Every structure is written in structure tokens, then in C-alpha cells.
Tab-separated table of C-alpha atoms in Angstrom:
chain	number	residue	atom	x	y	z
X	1	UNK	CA	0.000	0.000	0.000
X	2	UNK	CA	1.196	3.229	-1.113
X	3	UNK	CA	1.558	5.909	1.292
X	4	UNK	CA	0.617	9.521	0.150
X	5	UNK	CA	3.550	12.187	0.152
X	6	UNK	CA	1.488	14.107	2.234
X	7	UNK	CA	0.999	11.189	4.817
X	8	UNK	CA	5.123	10.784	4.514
X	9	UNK	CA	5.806	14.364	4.952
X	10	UNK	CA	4.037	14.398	8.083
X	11	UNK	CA	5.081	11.550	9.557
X	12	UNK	CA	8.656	12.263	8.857
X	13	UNK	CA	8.517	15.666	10.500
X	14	UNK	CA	6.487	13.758	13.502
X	15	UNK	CA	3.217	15.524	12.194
X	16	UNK	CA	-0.159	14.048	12.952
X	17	UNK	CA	-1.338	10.945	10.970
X	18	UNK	CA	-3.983	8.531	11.111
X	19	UNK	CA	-3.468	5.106	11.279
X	20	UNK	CA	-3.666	3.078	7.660
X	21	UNK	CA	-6.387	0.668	8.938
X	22	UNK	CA	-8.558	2.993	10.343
X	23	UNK	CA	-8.367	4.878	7.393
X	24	UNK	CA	-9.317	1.785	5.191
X	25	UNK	CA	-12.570	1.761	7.440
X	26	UNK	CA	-13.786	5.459	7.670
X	27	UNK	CA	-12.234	7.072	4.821
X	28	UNK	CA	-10.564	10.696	5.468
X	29	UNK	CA	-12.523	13.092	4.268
X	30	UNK	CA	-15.012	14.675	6.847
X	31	UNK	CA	-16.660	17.454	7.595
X	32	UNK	CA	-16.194	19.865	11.337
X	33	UNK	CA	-18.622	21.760	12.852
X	34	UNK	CA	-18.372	24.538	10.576
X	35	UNK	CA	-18.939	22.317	7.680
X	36	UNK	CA	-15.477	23.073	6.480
X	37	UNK	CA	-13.083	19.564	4.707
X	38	UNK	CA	-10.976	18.168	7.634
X	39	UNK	CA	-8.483	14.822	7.236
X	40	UNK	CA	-8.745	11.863	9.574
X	41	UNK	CA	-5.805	12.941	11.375
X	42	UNK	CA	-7.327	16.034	12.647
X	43	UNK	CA	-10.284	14.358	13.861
X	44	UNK	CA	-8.745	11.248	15.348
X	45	UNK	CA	-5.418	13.234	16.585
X	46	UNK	CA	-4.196	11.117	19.274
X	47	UNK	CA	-7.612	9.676	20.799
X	48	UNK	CA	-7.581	5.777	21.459
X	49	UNK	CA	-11.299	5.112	20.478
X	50	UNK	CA	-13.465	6.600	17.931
X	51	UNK	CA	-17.166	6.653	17.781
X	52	UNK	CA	-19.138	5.975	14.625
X	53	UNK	CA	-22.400	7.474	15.241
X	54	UNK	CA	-25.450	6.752	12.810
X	55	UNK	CA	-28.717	9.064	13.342
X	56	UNK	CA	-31.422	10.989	11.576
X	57	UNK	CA	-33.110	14.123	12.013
X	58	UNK	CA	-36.376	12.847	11.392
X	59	UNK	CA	-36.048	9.580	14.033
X	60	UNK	CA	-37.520	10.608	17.481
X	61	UNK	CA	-35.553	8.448	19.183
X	62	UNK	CA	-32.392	9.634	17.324
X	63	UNK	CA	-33.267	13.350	18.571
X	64	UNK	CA	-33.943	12.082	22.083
X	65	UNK	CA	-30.448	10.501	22.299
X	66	UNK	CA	-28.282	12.446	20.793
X	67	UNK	CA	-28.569	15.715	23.442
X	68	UNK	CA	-27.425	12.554	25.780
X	69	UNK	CA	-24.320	11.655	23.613
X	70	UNK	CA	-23.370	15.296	23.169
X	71	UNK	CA	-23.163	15.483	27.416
X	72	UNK	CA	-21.937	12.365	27.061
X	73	UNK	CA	-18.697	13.467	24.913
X	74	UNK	CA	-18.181	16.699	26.507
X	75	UNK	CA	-18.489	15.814	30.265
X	76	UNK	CA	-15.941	13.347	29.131
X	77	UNK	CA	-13.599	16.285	27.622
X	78	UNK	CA	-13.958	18.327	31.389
X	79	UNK	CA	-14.361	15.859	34.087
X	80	UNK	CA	-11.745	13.444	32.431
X	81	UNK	CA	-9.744	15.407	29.992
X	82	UNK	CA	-10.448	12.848	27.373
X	83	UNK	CA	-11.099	13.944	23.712
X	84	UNK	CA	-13.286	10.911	22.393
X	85	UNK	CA	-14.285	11.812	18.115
X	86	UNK	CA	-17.316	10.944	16.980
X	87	UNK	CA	-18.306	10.726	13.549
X	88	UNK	CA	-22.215	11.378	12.348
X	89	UNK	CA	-23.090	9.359	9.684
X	90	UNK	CA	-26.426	10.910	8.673
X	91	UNK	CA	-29.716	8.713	7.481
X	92	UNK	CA	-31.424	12.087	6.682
X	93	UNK	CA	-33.310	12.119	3.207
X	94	UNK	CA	-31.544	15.401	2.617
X	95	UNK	CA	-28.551	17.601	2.697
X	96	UNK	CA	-30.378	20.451	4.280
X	97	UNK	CA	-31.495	18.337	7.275
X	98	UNK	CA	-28.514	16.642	7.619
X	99	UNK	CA	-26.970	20.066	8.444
X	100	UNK	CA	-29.280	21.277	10.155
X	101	UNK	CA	-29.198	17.984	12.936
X	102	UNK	CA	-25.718	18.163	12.546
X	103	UNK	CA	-25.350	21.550	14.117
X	104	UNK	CA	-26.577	20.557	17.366
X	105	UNK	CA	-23.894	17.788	17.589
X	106	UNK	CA	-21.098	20.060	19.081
X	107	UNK	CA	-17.864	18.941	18.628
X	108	UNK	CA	-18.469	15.813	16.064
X	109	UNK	CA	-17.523	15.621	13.273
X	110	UNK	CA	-19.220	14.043	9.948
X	111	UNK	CA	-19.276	12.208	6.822
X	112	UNK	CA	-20.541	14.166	3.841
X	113	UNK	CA	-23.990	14.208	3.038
X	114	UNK	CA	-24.467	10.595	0.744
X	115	UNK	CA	-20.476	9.258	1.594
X	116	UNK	CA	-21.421	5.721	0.481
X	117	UNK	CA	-18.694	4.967	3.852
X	118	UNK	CA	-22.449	5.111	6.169
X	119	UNK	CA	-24.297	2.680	4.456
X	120	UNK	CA	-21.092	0.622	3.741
X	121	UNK	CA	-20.330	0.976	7.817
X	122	UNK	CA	-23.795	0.144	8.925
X	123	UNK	CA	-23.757	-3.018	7.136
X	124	UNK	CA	-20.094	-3.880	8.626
X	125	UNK	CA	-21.676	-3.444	11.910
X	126	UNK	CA	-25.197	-4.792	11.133
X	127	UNK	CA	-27.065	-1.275	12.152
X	128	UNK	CA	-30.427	-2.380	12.151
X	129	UNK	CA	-31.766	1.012	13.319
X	130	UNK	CA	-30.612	3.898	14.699
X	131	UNK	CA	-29.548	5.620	16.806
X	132	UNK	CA	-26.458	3.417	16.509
X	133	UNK	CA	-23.573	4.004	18.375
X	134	UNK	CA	-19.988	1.784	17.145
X	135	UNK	CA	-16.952	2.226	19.011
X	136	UNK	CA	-13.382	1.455	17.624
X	137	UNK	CA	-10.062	1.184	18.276
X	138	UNK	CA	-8.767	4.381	16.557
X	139	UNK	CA	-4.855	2.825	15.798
X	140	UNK	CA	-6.102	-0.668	14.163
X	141	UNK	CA	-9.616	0.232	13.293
X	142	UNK	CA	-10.918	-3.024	15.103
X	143	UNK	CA	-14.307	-2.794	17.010
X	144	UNK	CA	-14.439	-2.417	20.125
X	145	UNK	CA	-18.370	-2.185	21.119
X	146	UNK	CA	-21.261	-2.565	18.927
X	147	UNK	CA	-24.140	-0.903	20.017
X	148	UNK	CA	-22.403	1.130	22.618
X	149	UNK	CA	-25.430	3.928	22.528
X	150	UNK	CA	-26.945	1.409	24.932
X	151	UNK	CA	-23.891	2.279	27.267
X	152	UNK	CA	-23.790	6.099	27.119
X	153	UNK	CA	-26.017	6.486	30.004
X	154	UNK	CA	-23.106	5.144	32.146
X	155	UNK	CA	-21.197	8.034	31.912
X	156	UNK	CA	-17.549	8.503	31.171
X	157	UNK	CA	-17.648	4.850	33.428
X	158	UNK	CA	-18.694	3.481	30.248
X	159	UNK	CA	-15.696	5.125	28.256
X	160	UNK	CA	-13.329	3.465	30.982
X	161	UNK	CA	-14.950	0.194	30.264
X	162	UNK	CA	-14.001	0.330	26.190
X	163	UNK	CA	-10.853	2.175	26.988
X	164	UNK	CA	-10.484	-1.038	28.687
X	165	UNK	CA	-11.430	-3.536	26.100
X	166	UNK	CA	-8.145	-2.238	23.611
């Protein structure tokens, strides 16, 4: 597998990089709050686990629960100094929507609207519905917890528990 010059350039001068596998399973192009392009390396940075997060704007439940996994990630960034990235893969019929649910996921970050990675992902993982919550291994791309959305109540007890698991 050949690595990009960018990828080499980086990783010679000790610059962030994301690791090949994980790559191979999410892709690297994603967007950031602000909608702008970002690089799996800048979402990922150093984190152990990555979330895979797979939601709608027009699914009840989905609204319900993500407010939870919002607290969830952020109570995790100032009671435990952990940065845990999540990645929105959107179900929403349209772009507009999409962005619009999107917004009120501060801090994730998100596959372009149609990124044929979602469906491909929710098959991998056997998403039957959603909200669906995957957690990985962010250096080897492996899974750590299927389903974890059933978890998130736990608190950042829960994010011990995978941390665990790797």
C-alpha cells in the first residue's frame, strides 16, 4: 500500500497521521462543525477510540439521544480530559437536514452528506436502526463495542470500560 507524500511528509517531520487501517474503514474526508473539509488525522489526533455514530433528524428516538451523547462526549472532555471523536453518519433524506441535525452535535464531526462509507459501515456493523452508536479502536480500526449507545447512560464509566477492552 502506497503511502501519500502528504501522509510521509508528516510523519517524517512527527506531524499528525492517522493510522492506515482505520483509514481503510472510515475514509478521510469529513466534515467539522463549521462544515469546512478536515483529514482523519485532525479528527482522530491522538484519541484511542473513535465513535461511529449513525442518526437521523427525522427519528424521534435519534433526537432524544443524541442531546445525551453530546453530554456524554463533553463531560468526558472536562471531568476526564479525554477527547473521544465521533463521527455522524447521517440517514437524513436530505442535505439540508442533515446540516441542520448536525449543528446541534457540538464537537463531532461528519461524513458528507451521501459518503457511500455510512451505508457501507452500517452493514459492517449490522445497524439495524438507529440511533447506533460503534466504538473502535482508533490505531487498528478493530471494534471495540457494537451498540455502545446502549452504554452512554453510564457516563464517562462506560468510556473506561471500552478504553479497557483495547
Amino acid at each position: 500500500q502506497k503511502e501519500s507524500t502528504l501522509h510521509l511528509v508528516l510523519r517524517l517531520r512527527g506531524g499528525a497521521t492517522a493510522s492506515a487501517p482505520l483509514v481503510d474503514l472510515v475514509g478521510n474526508t469529513f466534515l467539522d462543525g463549521e462544515g469546512n473539509t478536515v483529514d482523519l488525522a485532525a479528527v482522530a489526533k491522538d484519541a484511542p477510540l473513535i465513535g461511529i455514530y449513525f442518526s437521523a433528524h427525522w427519528c424521534g428516538p435519534c433526537r432524544h439521544f443524541t442531546p445525551s451523547l453530546v453530554e456524554f462526549k463533553s463531560s468526558l472532555s472536562e471531568e476526564e480530559d479525554v477527547d473521544f471523536p465521533i463521527i455522524f453518519g447521517s440517514s437524513d433524506q436530505d442535505e439540508a437536514a442533515m446540516r441542520e441535525y448536525f449543528g446541534s452535535m457540538e464537537g463531532f464531526n461528519a461524513f458528507k452528506f451521501g459518503d457511500g462509507k455510512i451505508e457501507a459501515l452500517k452493514a459492517k456493523y449490522g445497524a439495524s436502526g438507529i440511533p447506533w452508536l460503534v466504538v473502535v479502536n482508533a490505531k487498528t480500526g478493530e471494534l471495540v463495542l457494537n451498540e455502545a449507545d446502549t452504554e452512554v447512560p453510564q457516563g464517562p464509566k462506560a468510556y473506561k470500560k471500552w478504553l479497557s477492552a483495547i
